[in-house]
Short mmCIF file of C-alpha atoms in Angstrom, two decimals:
data_model
loop_
_atom_site.label_atom_id
_atom_site.label_comp_id
_atom_site.label_asym_id
_atom_site.label_seq_id
_atom_site.Cartn_x
_atom_site.Cartn_y
_atom_site.Cartn_z
CA MET A 1 0.00 0.00 0.00
CA GLU A 2 1.15 3.50 -0.82
CA ILE A 3 0.04 6.45 1.25
CA ALA A 4 0.91 9.86 -0.15
CA VAL A 5 0.79 12.76 2.28
CA ALA A 6 0.75 16.41 1.34
CA ASP A 7 3.06 18.83 3.08
CA GLU A 8 1.32 20.21 6.15
CA ARG A 9 0.67 23.94 6.08
CA ALA A 10 -0.64 26.57 8.46
CA TYR A 11 -2.67 29.68 7.59
CA TRP A 12 -4.28 32.53 9.45
CA ILE A 13 -7.40 34.35 8.35
CA LYS A 14 -7.42 38.02 9.24
CA GLU A 15 -10.66 39.42 10.59
CA THR A 16 -12.96 41.26 8.19
CA LEU A 17 -14.80 43.02 11.03
CA ALA A 18 -12.97 45.50 13.24
CA LEU A 19 -13.01 45.44 17.03
CA GLU A 20 -15.32 48.47 17.17
CA GLN A 21 -17.88 46.78 14.92
CA ALA A 22 -17.75 43.59 16.93
CA GLN A 23 -18.06 45.45 20.22
CA GLY A 24 -21.13 47.34 19.04
CA ARG A 25 -22.93 44.22 17.87
CA ALA A 26 -21.97 42.26 20.97
CA TRP A 27 -23.29 45.06 23.20
CA ALA A 28 -26.74 44.55 21.70
CA LYS A 29 -26.64 40.93 22.92
CA LYS A 30 -25.20 41.56 26.36
CA ALA A 31 -28.43 40.84 28.27
CA ASP A 32 -28.80 37.48 26.51
CA ALA A 33 -25.42 36.44 27.86
CA PHE A 34 -26.79 36.27 31.41
CA GLY A 35 -29.27 33.50 30.64
CA THR A 36 -33.00 33.02 30.16
CA ILE A 37 -34.10 34.69 33.40
CA ALA A 38 -32.19 37.84 32.58
CA LYS A 39 -33.47 37.77 29.04
CA PHE A 40 -37.18 37.50 29.81
CA LEU A 41 -37.98 38.02 33.50
CA HIS A 42 -35.43 40.34 35.06
CA ARG A 43 -33.86 41.96 32.06
CA PRO A 44 -30.99 44.18 33.20
CA LYS A 45 -30.87 47.82 32.26
CA ASP A 46 -28.03 49.10 30.11
CA ALA A 47 -26.78 51.21 33.00
CA GLU A 48 -26.42 48.09 35.16
CA ILE A 49 -24.05 46.37 32.73
CA GLU A 50 -20.50 47.35 31.98
CA LEU A 51 -17.85 45.96 29.67
CA THR A 52 -15.01 44.78 31.89
CA TYR A 53 -12.75 43.03 29.40
CA SER A 54 -12.30 42.36 25.69
CA GLU A 55 -9.87 40.31 23.66
CA LYS A 56 -9.11 39.19 20.14
CA ARG A 57 -7.82 35.67 19.72
CA TYR A 58 -7.07 33.25 16.94
CA GLU A 59 -8.56 29.78 17.32
CA PRO A 60 -7.27 26.78 15.33
CA PHE A 61 -9.04 24.23 13.17
CA TRP A 62 -7.88 21.48 10.83
CA HIS A 63 -8.87 21.02 7.19
CA VAL A 64 -8.07 17.54 5.89
CA VAL A 65 -8.92 16.01 2.52
CA CYS A 66 -8.21 12.35 1.71
CA HIS A 67 -8.77 10.24 -1.39
CA ALA A 68 -8.43 6.47 -1.84
CA ARG A 69 -8.27 4.36 -5.00
CA TYR A 70 -8.32 0.58 -5.20
CA VAL A 71 -7.89 -1.38 -8.45
CA TYR A 72 -7.96 -5.16 -8.24
CA ASP A 73 -9.14 -8.45 -9.79
CA ARG A 74 -11.09 -11.21 -8.14
CA MET A 75 -12.28 -14.62 -9.28
CA ARG A 76 -16.01 -15.30 -9.31
CA LYS A 77 -18.40 -17.91 -10.67
CA TYR A 78 -21.48 -16.77 -12.57
CA THR A 79 -24.58 -18.89 -12.95
CA ILE A 80 -26.52 -18.74 -16.23
CA ASN A 81 -29.93 -20.38 -16.42
CA VAL A 82 -30.54 -22.59 -19.45
CA GLU A 83 -33.89 -22.62 -21.29
CA GLY A 84 -35.04 -25.95 -22.66
CA SER A 85 -34.58 -29.43 -21.26
CA GLU A 86 -32.94 -30.53 -24.50
CA VAL A 87 -29.89 -28.31 -23.91
CA LYS A 88 -27.12 -30.40 -22.38
CA ALA A 89 -24.12 -28.11 -22.79
CA LEU A 90 -23.10 -24.61 -23.88
CA THR A 91 -20.00 -23.51 -25.76
CA ILE A 92 -18.95 -19.94 -24.99
CA HIS A 93 -15.86 -18.45 -26.66
CA GLY A 94 -14.63 -21.91 -27.51
CA GLU A 95 -15.10 -23.30 -24.00
CA LYS A 96 -17.69 -26.04 -23.40
CA TYR A 97 -19.74 -25.98 -20.20
CA GLU A 98 -21.93 -28.87 -19.14
CA VAL A 99 -25.48 -28.11 -18.01
CA GLN A 100 -26.21 -28.90 -14.38
CA GLU A 101 -29.80 -30.02 -13.86
CA LYS A 102 -30.42 -29.09 -10.25
CA PRO A 103 -32.02 -27.11 -8.79
CA LYS A 104 -32.86 -26.03 -12.34
CA PRO A 105 -30.86 -26.28 -15.60
CA HIS A 106 -27.85 -23.94 -15.51
CA VAL A 107 -24.19 -23.63 -16.32
CA VAL A 108 -21.49 -22.15 -14.10
CA LEU A 109 -18.94 -19.82 -15.70
CA PRO A 110 -15.65 -18.93 -14.04
CA ALA A 111 -14.84 -15.25 -14.48
CA THR A 112 -12.39 -12.59 -13.44
CA GLU A 113 -13.98 -9.39 -12.15
CA HIS A 114 -11.95 -6.25 -12.83
CA CYS A 115 -12.79 -3.85 -10.00
CA SER A 116 -12.13 -0.23 -9.20
CA GLU A 117 -13.25 1.69 -6.10
CA GLU A 118 -12.68 5.33 -5.17
CA TYR A 119 -13.56 7.18 -1.99
CA SER A 120 -13.06 10.76 -0.82
CA CYS A 121 -13.45 12.44 2.55
CA GLU A 122 -13.15 16.08 3.62
CA VAL A 123 -13.31 17.13 7.25
CA PHE A 124 -13.05 20.28 9.33
CA VAL A 125 -12.06 19.64 12.92
CA ASP A 126 -11.90 22.04 15.86
CA ALA A 127 -8.26 21.77 16.90
CA THR A 128 -9.02 22.46 20.55
CA SER A 129 -11.93 20.06 21.13
CA GLY A 130 -11.49 17.54 18.32
CA ASP A 131 -15.12 17.99 17.24
CA ARG A 132 -16.03 18.00 13.56
CA GLN A 133 -17.55 21.25 12.36
CA ASP A 134 -19.22 22.59 9.24
CA TRP A 135 -16.56 25.22 8.59
CA ALA A 136 -16.08 24.95 4.83
CA GLY A 137 -17.31 28.55 4.57
CA TYR A 138 -14.10 29.83 6.15
CA LEU A 139 -12.14 28.78 3.06
CA LYS A 140 -13.71 31.55 1.01
CA TYR A 141 -11.89 34.20 3.05
CA ASP A 142 -8.40 35.35 2.14
CA SER A 143 -5.79 33.55 4.19
CA THR A 144 -2.08 34.08 4.73
CA LEU A 145 0.48 31.29 4.89
CA ILE A 146 2.26 31.13 8.24
CA GLU A 147 5.89 30.69 7.30
CA ASP A 148 7.17 30.25 10.86
CA ILE A 149 4.45 28.78 13.05
CA ASP A 150 6.80 28.44 16.02
CA ASN A 151 6.89 32.25 16.25
CA PHE A 152 3.37 33.06 15.09
CA ALA A 153 2.18 35.91 17.33
CA PRO A 154 -0.05 38.57 15.71
CA GLU A 155 0.11 41.87 17.56
CA GLY A 156 -2.69 42.48 20.03
CA ALA A 157 -4.09 38.97 19.80
CA ILE A 158 -3.98 35.71 21.73
CA VAL A 159 -3.02 32.60 19.76
CA VAL A 160 -4.77 29.48 21.04
CA PRO A 161 -2.52 26.42 20.64
CA PRO A 162 -4.10 23.27 19.16
CA GLU A 163 -4.84 20.42 21.52
CA VAL A 164 -5.43 18.07 18.57
CA ARG A 165 -2.52 17.12 16.35
CA ALA A 166 -2.47 16.43 12.63
CA SER A 167 -1.88 12.71 13.18
CA PHE A 168 -5.14 12.34 15.13
CA VAL A 169 -7.24 14.02 12.45
CA VAL A 170 -5.60 12.10 9.60
CA ARG A 171 -5.93 8.81 11.45
CA GLU A 172 -9.63 9.40 12.09
CA THR A 173 -10.20 10.38 8.45
CA LEU A 174 -8.30 7.42 7.03
CA GLY A 175 -10.43 5.11 9.12
CA ASN A 176 -13.33 5.93 6.78
CA LEU A 177 -11.32 5.21 3.63
CA MET A 178 -9.40 2.04 4.39
CA LYS A 179 -11.27 -0.91 2.86
CA VAL A 180 -10.90 -4.66 3.14
CA MET A 181 -10.83 -5.98 -0.43
CA GLN A 182 -11.76 -9.51 -1.44
CA ALA A 183 -9.15 -9.58 -4.16
CA ASP A 184 -7.01 -12.20 -5.85
CA THR A 185 -4.74 -9.64 -7.50
CA VAL A 186 -4.25 -6.04 -6.38
CA HIS A 187 -3.07 -3.66 -9.09
CA GLU A 188 -3.37 -0.36 -7.27
CA GLU A 189 -3.91 0.51 -3.62
CA VAL A 190 -3.22 4.18 -3.06
CA VAL A 191 -4.42 6.55 -0.37
CA GLU A 192 -3.69 10.24 -0.81
CA VAL A 193 -3.88 12.71 2.03
CA GLU A 194 -4.29 15.66 -0.31
CA ILE A 195 -4.64 18.46 2.24
CA VAL A 196 -3.45 18.76 5.84
CA ASP A 197 -3.91 22.43 6.70
CA LEU A 198 -4.15 24.19 10.04
CA TYR A 199 -6.15 27.42 10.02
CA TYR A 200 -6.47 30.18 12.59
CA ARG A 201 -9.77 32.06 12.64
CA PRO A 202 -10.38 35.35 14.49
CA ILE A 203 -12.69 35.47 17.49
CA TYR A 204 -13.54 38.47 19.68
CA ALA A 205 -14.63 37.95 23.27
CA PHE A 206 -16.35 40.56 25.45
CA GLU A 207 -16.86 40.08 29.17
CA TYR A 208 -19.72 41.96 30.85
CA LEU A 209 -20.48 42.56 34.51
CA TRP A 210 -24.10 42.84 35.71
CA ARG A 211 -23.30 44.91 38.78
CA PRO A 212 -26.48 44.52 40.90
CA LYS A 213 -26.24 40.73 40.59
CA ASP A 214 -22.43 40.60 40.55
CA LYS A 215 -22.58 38.23 37.59
CA ARG A 216 -20.19 37.99 34.68
CA ALA A 217 -20.88 36.66 31.22
CA VAL A 218 -19.03 36.51 27.92
CA VAL A 219 -20.24 37.17 24.39
CA GLU A 220 -18.12 35.78 21.55
CA PHE A 221 -18.13 37.35 18.11
CA ASP A 222 -16.81 35.68 14.95
CA GLY A 223 -14.47 38.15 13.24
CA LEU A 224 -15.33 36.73 9.81
CA THR A 225 -18.97 35.68 9.72
CA GLY A 226 -20.29 38.07 12.36
CA GLU A 227 -21.90 35.19 14.23
CA ILE A 228 -22.54 35.96 17.90
CA ARG A 229 -22.47 33.32 20.61
CA THR A 230 -23.33 33.77 24.27
CA GLY A 231 -21.97 31.60 27.05
CA GLY A 232 -18.45 31.90 25.71
CA ARG A 233 -15.16 32.30 27.49
CA ALA A 234 -12.35 34.79 27.88
CA ILE A 235 -8.78 33.52 27.94
CA ARG A 236 -7.33 36.84 29.20
CA GLN A 237 -3.70 35.99 28.53
CA GLN A 238 -1.52 34.11 26.10
CA VAL A 239 -1.81 30.40 26.82
CA GLY A 240 1.38 28.98 28.27
CA LYS A 241 1.76 26.30 25.62
CA VAL A 242 3.83 27.31 22.63
CA LEU A 243 3.31 26.36 19.01
CA ASN A 244 5.73 23.72 17.81
CA LYS A 245 5.77 22.56 14.21
CA GLU A 246 7.28 19.18 15.00
CA LEU A 247 4.57 18.38 17.54
CA LEU A 248 1.64 19.67 15.48
CA PHE A 249 2.63 18.16 12.15
CA ASP A 250 3.54 14.68 13.34
CA ILE A 251 2.29 12.41 10.56
CA GLY A 252 4.33 9.24 10.10
CA VAL A 253 3.85 5.57 9.26
CA ASP A 254 2.52 4.94 12.77
CA THR A 255 -0.30 7.37 12.00
CA VAL A 256 -1.81 5.07 9.40
CA ASP A 257 -0.66 1.55 10.22
CA LEU A 258 -3.57 0.88 12.57
CA PHE A 259 -6.02 1.15 9.70
CA VAL A 260 -4.28 -1.03 7.11
CA PRO A 261 -6.27 -4.27 6.65
CA GLY A 262 -4.29 -7.41 7.33
CA GLY A 263 -1.56 -6.28 9.68
CA GLY A 264 1.97 -6.55 8.45
CA ILE A 265 1.31 -5.13 4.98
CA ALA A 266 4.13 -2.90 3.87
CA ILE A 267 3.30 0.80 3.80
CA LYS A 268 5.13 3.26 1.63
CA LEU A 269 4.69 6.77 2.95
CA VAL A 270 5.23 9.37 0.26
CA ARG A 271 5.72 13.04 1.09
CA ALA A 272 5.38 16.14 -1.09
CA ILE A 273 2.29 14.93 -2.90
CA ALA A 274 2.04 18.14 -4.90
CA GLU A 275 5.43 17.54 -6.52
CA ARG A 276 4.54 13.92 -7.13
CA ARG A 277 1.43 14.86 -9.06
CA LYS A 278 3.33 17.12 -11.43
CA LYS A 279 5.24 14.18 -12.86
#
């Protein structure tokens, strides 16, 4: 089996909405952040709520695309029913086949099936929780390649380090593509990990204090889509973990060997898939 893996890359997507715009829209949702009771029964007055903290941070997610192709032959026997009790044998392409009477007149033809199967899978995974998300829409925004991820630190923003590594996402994705083939001869068995990209998306967080109740709540604002979410969190400071390319992009043979049918099959791991395809 050959598994071709693209070079892992990292990108960041700069916000399309400024802090002032985000703050204004989040302010309109501040009461909702304190829950249902505050929203409907004891709605706080604007004068009772103050903005105590705000931050811009970049949160990571993985985009992985895999493709598998299997080409193989397998031996099968085909049964052809025969019409007429007088027929005792058939000659097909110069080969004579005797008619078998039971359960009803038929001949059995040996054949070679020439098979081809292809599968594709594309996933977007939250790199902090490991949950799959419907984040294909983020790809339409302009993104910038991060040349040195170890030192990625946009001014005035917190960079959230991934908890989920590339190997985990690729391993989970390959699990849906690896197939057990009933084959006599395998001509092609190739799995291509076409894309392994880490993206950073901009998120604003605003913390509000409801003074009479001494309650705090956070409203999160997506710096690209404008989506607002209550019940969020504020990180407040740069997370202690640092970004490390070697730890994040850790795909090797051990990443895929658990999903290869029939343990012990040799795996050829090919890097630089883009260059390989140009040939």
